[in-house]
CSV table of C-alpha atoms and ligand atoms in Angstrom, one decimal:
chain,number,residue,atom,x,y,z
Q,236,UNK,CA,-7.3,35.0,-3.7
Q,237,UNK,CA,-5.3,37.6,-5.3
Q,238,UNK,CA,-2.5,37.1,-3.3
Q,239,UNK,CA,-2.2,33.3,-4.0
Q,240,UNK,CA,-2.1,33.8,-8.0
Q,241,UNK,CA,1.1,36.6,-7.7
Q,242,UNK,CA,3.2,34.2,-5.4
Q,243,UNK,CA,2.2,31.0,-7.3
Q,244,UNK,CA,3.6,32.5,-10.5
Q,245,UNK,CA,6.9,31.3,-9.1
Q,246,UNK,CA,7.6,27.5,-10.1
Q,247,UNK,CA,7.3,25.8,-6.5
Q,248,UNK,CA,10.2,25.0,-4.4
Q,249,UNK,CA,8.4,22.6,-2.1
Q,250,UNK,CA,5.7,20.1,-3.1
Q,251,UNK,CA,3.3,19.1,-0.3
Q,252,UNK,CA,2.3,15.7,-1.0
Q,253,UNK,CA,-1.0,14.6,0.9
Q,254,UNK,CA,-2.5,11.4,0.6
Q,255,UNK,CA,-6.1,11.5,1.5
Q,256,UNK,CA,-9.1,9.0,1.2
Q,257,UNK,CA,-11.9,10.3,2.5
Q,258,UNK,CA,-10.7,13.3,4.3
Q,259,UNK,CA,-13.4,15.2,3.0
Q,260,UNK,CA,-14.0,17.4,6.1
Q,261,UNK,CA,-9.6,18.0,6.7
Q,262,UNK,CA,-8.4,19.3,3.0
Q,263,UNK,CA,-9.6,22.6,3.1
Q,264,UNK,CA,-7.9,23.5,6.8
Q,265,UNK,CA,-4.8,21.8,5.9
Q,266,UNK,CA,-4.6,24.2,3.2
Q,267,UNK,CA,-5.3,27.0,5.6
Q,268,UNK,CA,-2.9,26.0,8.0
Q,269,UNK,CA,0.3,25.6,5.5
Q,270,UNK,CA,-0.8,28.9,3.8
Q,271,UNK,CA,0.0,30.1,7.1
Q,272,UNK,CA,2.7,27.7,8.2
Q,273,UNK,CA,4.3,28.5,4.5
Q,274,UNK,CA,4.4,31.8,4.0
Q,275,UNK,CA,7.2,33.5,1.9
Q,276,UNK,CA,8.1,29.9,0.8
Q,277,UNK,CA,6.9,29.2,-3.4
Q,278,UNK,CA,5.6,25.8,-2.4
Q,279,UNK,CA,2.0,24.0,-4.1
Q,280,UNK,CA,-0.1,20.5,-2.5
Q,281,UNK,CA,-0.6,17.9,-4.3
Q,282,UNK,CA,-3.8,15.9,-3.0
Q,283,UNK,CA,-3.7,12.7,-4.0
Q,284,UNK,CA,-7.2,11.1,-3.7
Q,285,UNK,CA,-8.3,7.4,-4.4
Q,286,UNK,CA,-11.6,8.2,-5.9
Q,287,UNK,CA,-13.2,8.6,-1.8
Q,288,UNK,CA,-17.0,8.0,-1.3
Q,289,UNK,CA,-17.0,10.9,0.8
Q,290,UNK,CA,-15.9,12.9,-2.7
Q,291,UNK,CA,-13.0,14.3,-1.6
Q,292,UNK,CA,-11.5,15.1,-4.7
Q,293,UNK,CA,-14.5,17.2,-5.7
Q,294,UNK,CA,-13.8,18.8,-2.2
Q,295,UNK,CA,-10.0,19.4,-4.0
Q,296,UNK,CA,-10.6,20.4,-7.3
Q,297,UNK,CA,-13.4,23.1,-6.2
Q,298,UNK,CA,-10.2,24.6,-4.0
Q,299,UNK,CA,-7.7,24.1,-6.4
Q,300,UNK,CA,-10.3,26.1,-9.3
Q,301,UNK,CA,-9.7,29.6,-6.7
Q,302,UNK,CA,-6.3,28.9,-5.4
Q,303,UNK,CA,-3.8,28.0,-7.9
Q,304,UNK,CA,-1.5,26.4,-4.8
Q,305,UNK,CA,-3.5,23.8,-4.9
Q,306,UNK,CA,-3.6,20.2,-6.9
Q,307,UNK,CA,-5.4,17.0,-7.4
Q,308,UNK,CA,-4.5,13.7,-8.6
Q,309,UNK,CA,-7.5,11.7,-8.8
Q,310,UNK,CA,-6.9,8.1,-9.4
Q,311,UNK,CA,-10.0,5.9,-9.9
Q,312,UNK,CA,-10.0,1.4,-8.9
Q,313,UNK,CA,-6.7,2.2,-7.4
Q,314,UNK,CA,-6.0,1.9,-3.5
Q,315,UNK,CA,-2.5,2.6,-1.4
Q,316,UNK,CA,-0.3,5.0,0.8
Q,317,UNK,CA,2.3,4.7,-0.2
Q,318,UNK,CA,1.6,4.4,-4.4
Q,319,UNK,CA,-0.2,7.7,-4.0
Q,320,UNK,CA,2.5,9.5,-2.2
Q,321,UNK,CA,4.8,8.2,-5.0
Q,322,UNK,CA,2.8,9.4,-7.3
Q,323,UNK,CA,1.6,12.2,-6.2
Q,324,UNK,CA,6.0,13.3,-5.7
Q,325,UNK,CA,6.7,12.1,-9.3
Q,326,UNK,CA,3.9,14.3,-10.2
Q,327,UNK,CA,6.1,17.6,-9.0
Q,328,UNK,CA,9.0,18.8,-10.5
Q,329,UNK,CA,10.0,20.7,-7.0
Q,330,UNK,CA,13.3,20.2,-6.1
Q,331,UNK,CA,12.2,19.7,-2.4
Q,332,UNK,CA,9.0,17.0,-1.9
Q,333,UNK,CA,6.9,16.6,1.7
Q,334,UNK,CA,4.8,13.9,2.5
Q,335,UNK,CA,2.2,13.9,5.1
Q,336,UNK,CA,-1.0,13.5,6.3
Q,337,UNK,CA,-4.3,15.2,5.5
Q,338,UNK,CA,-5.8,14.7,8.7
Q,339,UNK,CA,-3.6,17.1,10.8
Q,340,UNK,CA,-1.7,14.7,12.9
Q,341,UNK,CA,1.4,16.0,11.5
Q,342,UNK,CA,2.5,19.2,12.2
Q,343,UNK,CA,2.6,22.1,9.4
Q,344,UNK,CA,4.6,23.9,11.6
Q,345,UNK,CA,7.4,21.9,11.4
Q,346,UNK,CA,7.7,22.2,7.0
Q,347,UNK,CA,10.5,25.3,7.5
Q,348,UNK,CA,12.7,23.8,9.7
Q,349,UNK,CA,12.6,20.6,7.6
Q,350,UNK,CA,13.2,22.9,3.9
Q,351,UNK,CA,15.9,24.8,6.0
Q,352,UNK,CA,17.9,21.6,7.0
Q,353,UNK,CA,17.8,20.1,3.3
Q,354,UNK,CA,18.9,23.2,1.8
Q,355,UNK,CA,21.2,24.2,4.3
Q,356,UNK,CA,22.8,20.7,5.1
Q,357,UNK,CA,24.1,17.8,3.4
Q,358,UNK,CA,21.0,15.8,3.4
Q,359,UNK,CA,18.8,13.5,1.4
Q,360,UNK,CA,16.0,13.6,4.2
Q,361,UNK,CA,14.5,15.1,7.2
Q,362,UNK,CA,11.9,13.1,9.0
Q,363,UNK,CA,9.2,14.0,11.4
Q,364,UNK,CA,10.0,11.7,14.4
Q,365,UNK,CA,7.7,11.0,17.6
Q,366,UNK,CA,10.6,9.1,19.3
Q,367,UNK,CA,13.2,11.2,19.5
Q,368,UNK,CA,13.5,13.5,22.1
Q,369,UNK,CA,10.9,16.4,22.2
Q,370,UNK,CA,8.5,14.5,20.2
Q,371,UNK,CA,5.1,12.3,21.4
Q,372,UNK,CA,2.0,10.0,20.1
Q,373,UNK,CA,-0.1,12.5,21.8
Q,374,UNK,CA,-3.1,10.4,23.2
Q,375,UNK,CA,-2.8,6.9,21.5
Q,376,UNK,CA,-4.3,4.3,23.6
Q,377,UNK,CA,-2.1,1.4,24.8
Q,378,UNK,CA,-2.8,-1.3,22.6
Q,379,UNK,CA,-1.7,1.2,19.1
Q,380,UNK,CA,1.6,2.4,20.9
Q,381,UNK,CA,2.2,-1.3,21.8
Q,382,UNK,CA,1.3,-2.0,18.2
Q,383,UNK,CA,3.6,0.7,16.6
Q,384,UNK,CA,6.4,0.3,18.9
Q,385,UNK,CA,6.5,-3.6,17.6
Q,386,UNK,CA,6.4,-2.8,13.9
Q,387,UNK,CA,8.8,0.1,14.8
Q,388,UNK,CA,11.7,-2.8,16.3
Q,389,UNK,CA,11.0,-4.9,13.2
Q,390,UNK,CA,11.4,-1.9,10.6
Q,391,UNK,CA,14.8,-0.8,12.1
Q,392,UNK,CA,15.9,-4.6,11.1
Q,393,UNK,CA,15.0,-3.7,7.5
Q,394,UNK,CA,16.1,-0.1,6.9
Q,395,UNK,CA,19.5,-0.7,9.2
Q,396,UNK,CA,19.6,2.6,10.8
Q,397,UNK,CA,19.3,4.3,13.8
Q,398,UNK,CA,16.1,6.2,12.5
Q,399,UNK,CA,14.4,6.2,15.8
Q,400,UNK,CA,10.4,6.6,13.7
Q,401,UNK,CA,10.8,4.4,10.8
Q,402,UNK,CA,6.7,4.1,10.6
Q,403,UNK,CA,6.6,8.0,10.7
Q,404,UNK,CA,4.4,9.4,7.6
Q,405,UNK,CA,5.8,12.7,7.9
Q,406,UNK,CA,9.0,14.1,6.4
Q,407,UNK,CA,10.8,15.7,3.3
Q,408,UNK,CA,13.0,14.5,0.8
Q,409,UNK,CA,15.5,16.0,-1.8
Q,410,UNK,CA,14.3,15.1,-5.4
Q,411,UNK,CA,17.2,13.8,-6.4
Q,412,UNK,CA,17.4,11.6,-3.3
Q,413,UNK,CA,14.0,10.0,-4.1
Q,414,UNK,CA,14.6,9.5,-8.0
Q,415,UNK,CA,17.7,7.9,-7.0
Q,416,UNK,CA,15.6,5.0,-5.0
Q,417,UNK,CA,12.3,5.3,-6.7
Q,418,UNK,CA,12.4,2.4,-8.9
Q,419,UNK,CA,13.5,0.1,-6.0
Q,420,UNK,CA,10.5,1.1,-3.7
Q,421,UNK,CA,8.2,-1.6,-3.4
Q,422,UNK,CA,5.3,0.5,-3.4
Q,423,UNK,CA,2.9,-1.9,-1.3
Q,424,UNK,CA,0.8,-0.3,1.6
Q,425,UNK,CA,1.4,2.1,4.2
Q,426,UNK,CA,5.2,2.5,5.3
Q,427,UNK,CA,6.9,4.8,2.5
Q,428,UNK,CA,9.9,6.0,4.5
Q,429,UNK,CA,10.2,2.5,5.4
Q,430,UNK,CA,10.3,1.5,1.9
Q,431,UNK,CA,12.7,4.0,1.5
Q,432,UNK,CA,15.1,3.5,3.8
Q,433,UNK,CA,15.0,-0.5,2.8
Q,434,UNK,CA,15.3,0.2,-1.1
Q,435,UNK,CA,18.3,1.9,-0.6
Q,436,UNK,CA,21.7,1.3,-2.1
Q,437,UNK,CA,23.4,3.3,-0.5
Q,438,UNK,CA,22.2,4.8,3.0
Q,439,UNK,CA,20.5,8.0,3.0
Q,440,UNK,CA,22.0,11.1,5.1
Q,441,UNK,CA,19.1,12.3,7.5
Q,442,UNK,CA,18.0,14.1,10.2
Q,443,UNK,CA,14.9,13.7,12.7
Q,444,UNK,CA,13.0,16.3,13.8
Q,445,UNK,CA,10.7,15.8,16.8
Q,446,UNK,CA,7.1,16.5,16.6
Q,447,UNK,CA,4.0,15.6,18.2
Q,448,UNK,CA,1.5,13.3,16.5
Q,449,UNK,CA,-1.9,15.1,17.2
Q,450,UNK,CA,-5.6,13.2,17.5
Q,451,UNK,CA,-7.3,13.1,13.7
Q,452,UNK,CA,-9.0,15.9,13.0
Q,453,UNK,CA,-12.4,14.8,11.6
Q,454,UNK,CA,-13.3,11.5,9.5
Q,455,UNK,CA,-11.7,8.2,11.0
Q,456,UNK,CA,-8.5,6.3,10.6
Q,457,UNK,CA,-7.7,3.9,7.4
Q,458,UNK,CA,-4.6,1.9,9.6
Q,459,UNK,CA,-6.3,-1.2,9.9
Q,460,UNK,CA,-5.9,-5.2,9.4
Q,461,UNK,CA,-5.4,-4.5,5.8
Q,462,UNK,CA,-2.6,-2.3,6.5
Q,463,UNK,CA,-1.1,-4.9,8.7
Q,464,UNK,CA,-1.8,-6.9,5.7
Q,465,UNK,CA,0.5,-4.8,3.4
Q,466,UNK,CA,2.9,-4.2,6.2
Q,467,UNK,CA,3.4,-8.3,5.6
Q,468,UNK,CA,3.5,-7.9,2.3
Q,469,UNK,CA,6.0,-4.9,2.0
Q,470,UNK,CA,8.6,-7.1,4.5
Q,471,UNK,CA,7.9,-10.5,2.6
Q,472,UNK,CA,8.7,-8.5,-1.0
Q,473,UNK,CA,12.0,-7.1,0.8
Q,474,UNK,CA,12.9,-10.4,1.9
Q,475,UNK,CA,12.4,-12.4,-1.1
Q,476,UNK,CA,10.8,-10.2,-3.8
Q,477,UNK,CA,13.3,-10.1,-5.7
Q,478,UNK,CA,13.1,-13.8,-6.2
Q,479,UNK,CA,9.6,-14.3,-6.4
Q,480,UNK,CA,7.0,-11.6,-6.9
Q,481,UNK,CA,5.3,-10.8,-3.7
Q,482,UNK,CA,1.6,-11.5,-5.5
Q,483,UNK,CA,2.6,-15.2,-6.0
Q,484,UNK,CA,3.6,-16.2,-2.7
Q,485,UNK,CA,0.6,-14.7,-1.5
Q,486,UNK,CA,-1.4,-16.9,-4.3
Q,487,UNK,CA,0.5,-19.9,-3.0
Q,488,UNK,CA,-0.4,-19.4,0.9
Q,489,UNK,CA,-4.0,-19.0,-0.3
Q,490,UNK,CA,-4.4,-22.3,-2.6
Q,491,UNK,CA,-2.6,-23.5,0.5
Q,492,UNK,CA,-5.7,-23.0,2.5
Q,493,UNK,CA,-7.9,-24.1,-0.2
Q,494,UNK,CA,-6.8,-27.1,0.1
Q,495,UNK,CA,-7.9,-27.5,3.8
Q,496,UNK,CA,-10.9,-25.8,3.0
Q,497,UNK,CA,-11.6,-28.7,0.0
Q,498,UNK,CA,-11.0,-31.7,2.2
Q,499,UNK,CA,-13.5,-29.9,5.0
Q,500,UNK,CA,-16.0,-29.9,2.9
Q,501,UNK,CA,-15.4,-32.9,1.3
Q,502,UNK,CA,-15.4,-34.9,4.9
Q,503,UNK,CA,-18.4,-32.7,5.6
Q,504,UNK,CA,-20.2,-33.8,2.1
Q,505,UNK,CA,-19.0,-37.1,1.8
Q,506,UNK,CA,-18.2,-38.8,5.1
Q,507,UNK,CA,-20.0,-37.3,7.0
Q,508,UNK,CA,-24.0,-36.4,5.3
Q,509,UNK,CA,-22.9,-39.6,3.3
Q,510,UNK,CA,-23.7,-38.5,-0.2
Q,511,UNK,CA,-21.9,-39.4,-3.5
Q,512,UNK,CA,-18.0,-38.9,-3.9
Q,513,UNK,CA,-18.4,-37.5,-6.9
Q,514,UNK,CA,-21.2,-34.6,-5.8
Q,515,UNK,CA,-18.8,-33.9,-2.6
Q,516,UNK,CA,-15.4,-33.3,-4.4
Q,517,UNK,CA,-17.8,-31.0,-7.0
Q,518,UNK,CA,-19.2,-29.7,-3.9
Q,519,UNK,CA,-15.8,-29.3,-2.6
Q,520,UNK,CA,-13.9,-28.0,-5.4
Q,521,UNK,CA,-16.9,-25.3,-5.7
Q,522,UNK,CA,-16.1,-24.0,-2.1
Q,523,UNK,CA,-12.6,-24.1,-2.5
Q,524,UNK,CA,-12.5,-22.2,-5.8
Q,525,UNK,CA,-14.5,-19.5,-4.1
Q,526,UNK,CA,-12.9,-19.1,-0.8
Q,527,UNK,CA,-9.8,-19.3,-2.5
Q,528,UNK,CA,-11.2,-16.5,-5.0
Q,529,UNK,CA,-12.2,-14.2,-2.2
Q,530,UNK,CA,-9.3,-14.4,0.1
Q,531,UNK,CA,-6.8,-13.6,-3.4
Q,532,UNK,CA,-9.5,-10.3,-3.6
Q,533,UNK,CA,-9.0,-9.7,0.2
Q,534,UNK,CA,-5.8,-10.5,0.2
Q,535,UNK,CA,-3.3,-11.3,-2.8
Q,536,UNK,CA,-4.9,-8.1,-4.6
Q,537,UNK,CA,-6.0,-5.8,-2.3
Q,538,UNK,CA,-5.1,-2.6,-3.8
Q,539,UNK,CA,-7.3,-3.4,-7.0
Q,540,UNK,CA,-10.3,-5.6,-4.9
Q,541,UNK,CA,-12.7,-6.3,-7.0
Q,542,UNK,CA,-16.2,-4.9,-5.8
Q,543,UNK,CA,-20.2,-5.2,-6.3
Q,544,UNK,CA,-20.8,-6.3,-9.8
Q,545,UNK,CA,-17.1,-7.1,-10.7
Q,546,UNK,CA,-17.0,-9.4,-7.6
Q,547,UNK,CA,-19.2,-11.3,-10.2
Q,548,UNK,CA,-17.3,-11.3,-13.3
Q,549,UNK,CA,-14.7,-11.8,-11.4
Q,550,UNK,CA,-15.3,-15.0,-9.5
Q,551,UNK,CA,-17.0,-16.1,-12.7
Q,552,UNK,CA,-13.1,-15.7,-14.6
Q,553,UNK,CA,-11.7,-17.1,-11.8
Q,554,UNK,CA,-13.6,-20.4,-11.4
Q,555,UNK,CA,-13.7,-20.3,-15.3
Q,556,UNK,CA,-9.2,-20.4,-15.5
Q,557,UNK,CA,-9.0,-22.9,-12.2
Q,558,UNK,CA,-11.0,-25.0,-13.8
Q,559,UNK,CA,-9.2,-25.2,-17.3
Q,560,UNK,CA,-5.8,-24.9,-14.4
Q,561,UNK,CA,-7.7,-28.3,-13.2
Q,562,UNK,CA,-7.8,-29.6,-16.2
Q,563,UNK,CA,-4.5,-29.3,-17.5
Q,564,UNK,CA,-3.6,-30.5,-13.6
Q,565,UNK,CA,-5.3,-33.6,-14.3
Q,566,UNK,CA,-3.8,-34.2,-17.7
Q,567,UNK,CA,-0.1,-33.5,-16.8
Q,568,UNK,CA,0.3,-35.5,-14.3
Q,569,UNK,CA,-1.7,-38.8,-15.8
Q,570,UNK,CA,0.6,-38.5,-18.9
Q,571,UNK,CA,3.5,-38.1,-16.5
Q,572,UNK,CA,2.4,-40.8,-14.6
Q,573,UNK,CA,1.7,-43.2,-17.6
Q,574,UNK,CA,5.2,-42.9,-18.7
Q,575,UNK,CA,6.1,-44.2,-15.6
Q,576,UNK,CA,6.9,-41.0,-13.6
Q,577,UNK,CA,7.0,-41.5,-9.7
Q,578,UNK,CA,3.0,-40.7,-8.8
Q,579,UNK,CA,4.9,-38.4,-6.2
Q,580,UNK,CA,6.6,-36.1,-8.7
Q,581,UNK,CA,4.0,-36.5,-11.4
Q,582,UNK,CA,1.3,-34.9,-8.6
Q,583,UNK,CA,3.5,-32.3,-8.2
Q,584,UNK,CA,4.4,-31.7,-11.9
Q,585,UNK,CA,0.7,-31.2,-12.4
Q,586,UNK,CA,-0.2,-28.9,-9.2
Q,587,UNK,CA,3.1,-27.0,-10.6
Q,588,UNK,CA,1.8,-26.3,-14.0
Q,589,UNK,CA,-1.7,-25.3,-13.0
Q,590,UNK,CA,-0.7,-22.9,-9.9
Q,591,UNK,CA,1.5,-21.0,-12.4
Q,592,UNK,CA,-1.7,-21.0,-14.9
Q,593,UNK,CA,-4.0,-20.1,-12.6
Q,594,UNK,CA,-1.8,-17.6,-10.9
Q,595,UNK,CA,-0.6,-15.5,-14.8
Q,596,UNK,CA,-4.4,-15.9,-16.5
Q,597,UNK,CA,-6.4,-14.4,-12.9
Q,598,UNK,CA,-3.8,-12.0,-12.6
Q,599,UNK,CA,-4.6,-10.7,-15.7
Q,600,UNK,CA,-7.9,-11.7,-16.6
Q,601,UNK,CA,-9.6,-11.3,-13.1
Q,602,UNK,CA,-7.6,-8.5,-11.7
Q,603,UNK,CA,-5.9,-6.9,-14.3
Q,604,UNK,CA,-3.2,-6.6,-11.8
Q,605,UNK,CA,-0.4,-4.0,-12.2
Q,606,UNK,CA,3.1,-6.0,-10.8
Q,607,UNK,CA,3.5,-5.7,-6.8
Q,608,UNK,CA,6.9,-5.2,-5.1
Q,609,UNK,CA,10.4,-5.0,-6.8
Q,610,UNK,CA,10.4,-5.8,-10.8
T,2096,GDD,N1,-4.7,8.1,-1.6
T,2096,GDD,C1,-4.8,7.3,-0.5
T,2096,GDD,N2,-5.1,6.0,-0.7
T,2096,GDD,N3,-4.7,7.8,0.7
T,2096,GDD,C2,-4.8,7.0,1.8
T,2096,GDD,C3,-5.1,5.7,1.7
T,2096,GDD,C4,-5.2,5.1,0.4
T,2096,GDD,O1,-5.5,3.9,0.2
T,2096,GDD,N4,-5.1,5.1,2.9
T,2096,GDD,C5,-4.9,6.1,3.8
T,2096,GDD,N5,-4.7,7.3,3.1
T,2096,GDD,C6,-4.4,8.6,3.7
T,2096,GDD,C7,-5.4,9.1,4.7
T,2096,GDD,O2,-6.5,9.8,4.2
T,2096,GDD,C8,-4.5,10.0,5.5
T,2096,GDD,O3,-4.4,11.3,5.0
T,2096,GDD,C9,-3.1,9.4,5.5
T,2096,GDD,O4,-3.2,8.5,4.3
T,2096,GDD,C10,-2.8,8.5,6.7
T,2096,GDD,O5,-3.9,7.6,6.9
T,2096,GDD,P1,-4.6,7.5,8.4
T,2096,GDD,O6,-5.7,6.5,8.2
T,2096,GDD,O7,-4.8,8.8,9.0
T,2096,GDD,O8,-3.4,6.7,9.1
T,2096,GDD,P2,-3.0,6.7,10.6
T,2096,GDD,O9,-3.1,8.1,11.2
T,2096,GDD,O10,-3.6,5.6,11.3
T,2096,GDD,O11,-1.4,6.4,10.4
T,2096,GDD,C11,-0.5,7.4,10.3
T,2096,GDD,O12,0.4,7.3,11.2
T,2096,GDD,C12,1.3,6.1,11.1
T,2096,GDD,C13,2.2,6.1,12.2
T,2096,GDD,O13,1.8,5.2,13.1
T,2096,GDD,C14,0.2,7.4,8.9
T,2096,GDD,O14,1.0,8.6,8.8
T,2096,GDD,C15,1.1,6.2,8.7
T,2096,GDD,O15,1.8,6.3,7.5
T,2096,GDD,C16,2.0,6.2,9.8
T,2096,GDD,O16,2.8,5.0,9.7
T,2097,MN,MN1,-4.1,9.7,10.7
């Protein structure tokens, strides 16, 4: 341990950013492995852990207590890829910052040749690519290469370059490059470099370097329908987010499908069991409130869901604001109406007002949201 305290005493020239969430069983041999890959270089890793089960960031901090190289950044009701890895690189003052995984699908190996291009080259970024030549997915079954290739086409739309791995999660970027673009990054899910590249003004000089993505080392892999989810989420709030934030047409699509889910319920209730009008639309408007409450956790804000006894609360301040939202609904659009307002327009005056209620008081009432996408 010796050894690691005399080189550390040198500020770091490259930051090792790692992302983990439960990765309990990886942390300690990625360390290993860039001690070796590393040597001679003054560089730190910055875990950035979102408060795993698995306890993970005890896992860091108990390496970090006997080898100074090492870092945590615990953040606690917080979820996301690409927040952490934004976080994690504002955290550093390096002048050169990595990215990558912590289950040892990227190659360490590779971290020199990448330092030695930025500092050597006019560059802004040198990216870890499994498309170019020389590099591979190693043994992905069909249906994920299908899946990546896809998302890969679609991303080279947004980030208009010839970056043949835009949905790579491995590369290294100039500081200066990444303060330049930082406060256009969306900051939603998975795809940082493809945030990147699409938040920037100006295009950024790079280079690819071809490596092989290896099988995950131990613990399982996070890339699921939520991250499609986000992937959605990060193209919608390029497309229009700087419009409309990215949270409220999400809100929108869901009241969208409370609707349909009301007038089930209501044909179910009413036309169909035959009770009371009045005990199916309360009947209905329950359901709705509460599908339309979990779908917004699931979806809308899925990087602070609400879980266990906050589901609760929760759903309790959400019914609690749709229904003054109703309210208001009801009473806009009647006075609207009286004064002899189109019934048309005065529906929609009234649905206006309350989605915008409901939308500002959950957001911060419920969810204590943080703003999604580009401010
Ligand atoms: N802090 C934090 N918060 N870390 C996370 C979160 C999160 O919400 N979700 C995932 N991670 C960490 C994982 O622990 C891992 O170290 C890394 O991010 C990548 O997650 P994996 O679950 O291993 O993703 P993958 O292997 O399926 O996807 C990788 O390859 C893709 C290429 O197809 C990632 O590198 C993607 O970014 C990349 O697009
Ligand atoms: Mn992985």
């Amino acid at each position: 341990m010796h050894n690691h305290r005399d080189k550390a005493s040198a500020a770091p020239l490259l930051s090792v950013v790692v992302p983990c969430y439960n990765e309990v069983d990886n942390v300690e041999e990625l360390t290993h492995r860039l001690t070796k890959a590393l040597q001679g270089i003054a560089w730190e890793v910055i875990f950035v852990d979102d408060d795993s089960p698995d306890k993970t960031s005890r896992k860091v901090a108990d390496m970090a207590f006997q080898n100074p190289r090492v870092r945590l950044i615990h953040r606690i009701d917080r979820r996301g890829l690409t927040s952490a890895c934004v976080e994690g690189m504002l955290s550093s003052s390096a002048p050169y910052l990595a990215v990558m995984d912590a289950d040892l699908q990227h190659d360490e190996t590779l971290l020199p040749e990448m330092l030695t291009a930025l500092r050597s080259q006019q560059l802004d970024i040198v990216v870890g690519s499994r498309y170019t030549d020389g590099g591979g997915i190693g043994g992905w079954d069909t249906k994920r290469a299908a899946y990546s290739r896809f998302a890969t086409r679609i991303s080279r739309y947004f980030t208009r370059t010839e970056l043949t791995d835009p949905m790579s999660g491995f590369f290294m970027i100039r500081r200066e490059a990444l303060m330049q673009r930082v406060r256009r990054l969306s900051g939603i899910g998975f795809k940082i470099l493809l945030d990147l590249f699409a938040s920037s003004p100006t295009p950024m000089r790079f280079l690819e370097l071809p490596y092989t993505f290896k099988e995950r080392n131990a613990g399982e892999s996070k890339l699921d329908n939520r991250a499609l989810l986000e992937f959605a989420m990060l193209l919608l709030d390029k497309w229009i987010g700087h419009l409309i934030p990215v949270r409220f047409v999400a809100f929108t699509l869901v009241g969208g499908i409370g609707v349909f889910v009301h007038f089930l319920v209501l044909l179910l209730v009413f036309r169909i069991t035959g009770a009371s009008f009045m005990l199916g639309q309360t009947f209905a408007t329950l359901t709705a409130m509460t599908t339309n409450f979990l779908l917004n956790n699931f979806f809308t804000y899925n990087d602070v869901q609400l879980k266990g006894r906050k589901l609760l609360t929760g759903w309790f301040s959400f019914t609690l604001v749709c229904g003054i939202g109703a309210a208001a609904n009801v009473g806009i659009s009647s006075l609207l109406f009286q004064r002899q307002t189109n019934w048309i327009l005065s529906a929609l005056a009234g649905i206006g007002v309350s989605s915008v209620w409901n939308y500002a008081v959950t957001a911060v009432y419920t969810w204590r949201a943080p703003s999604l996408g580009t401010k």
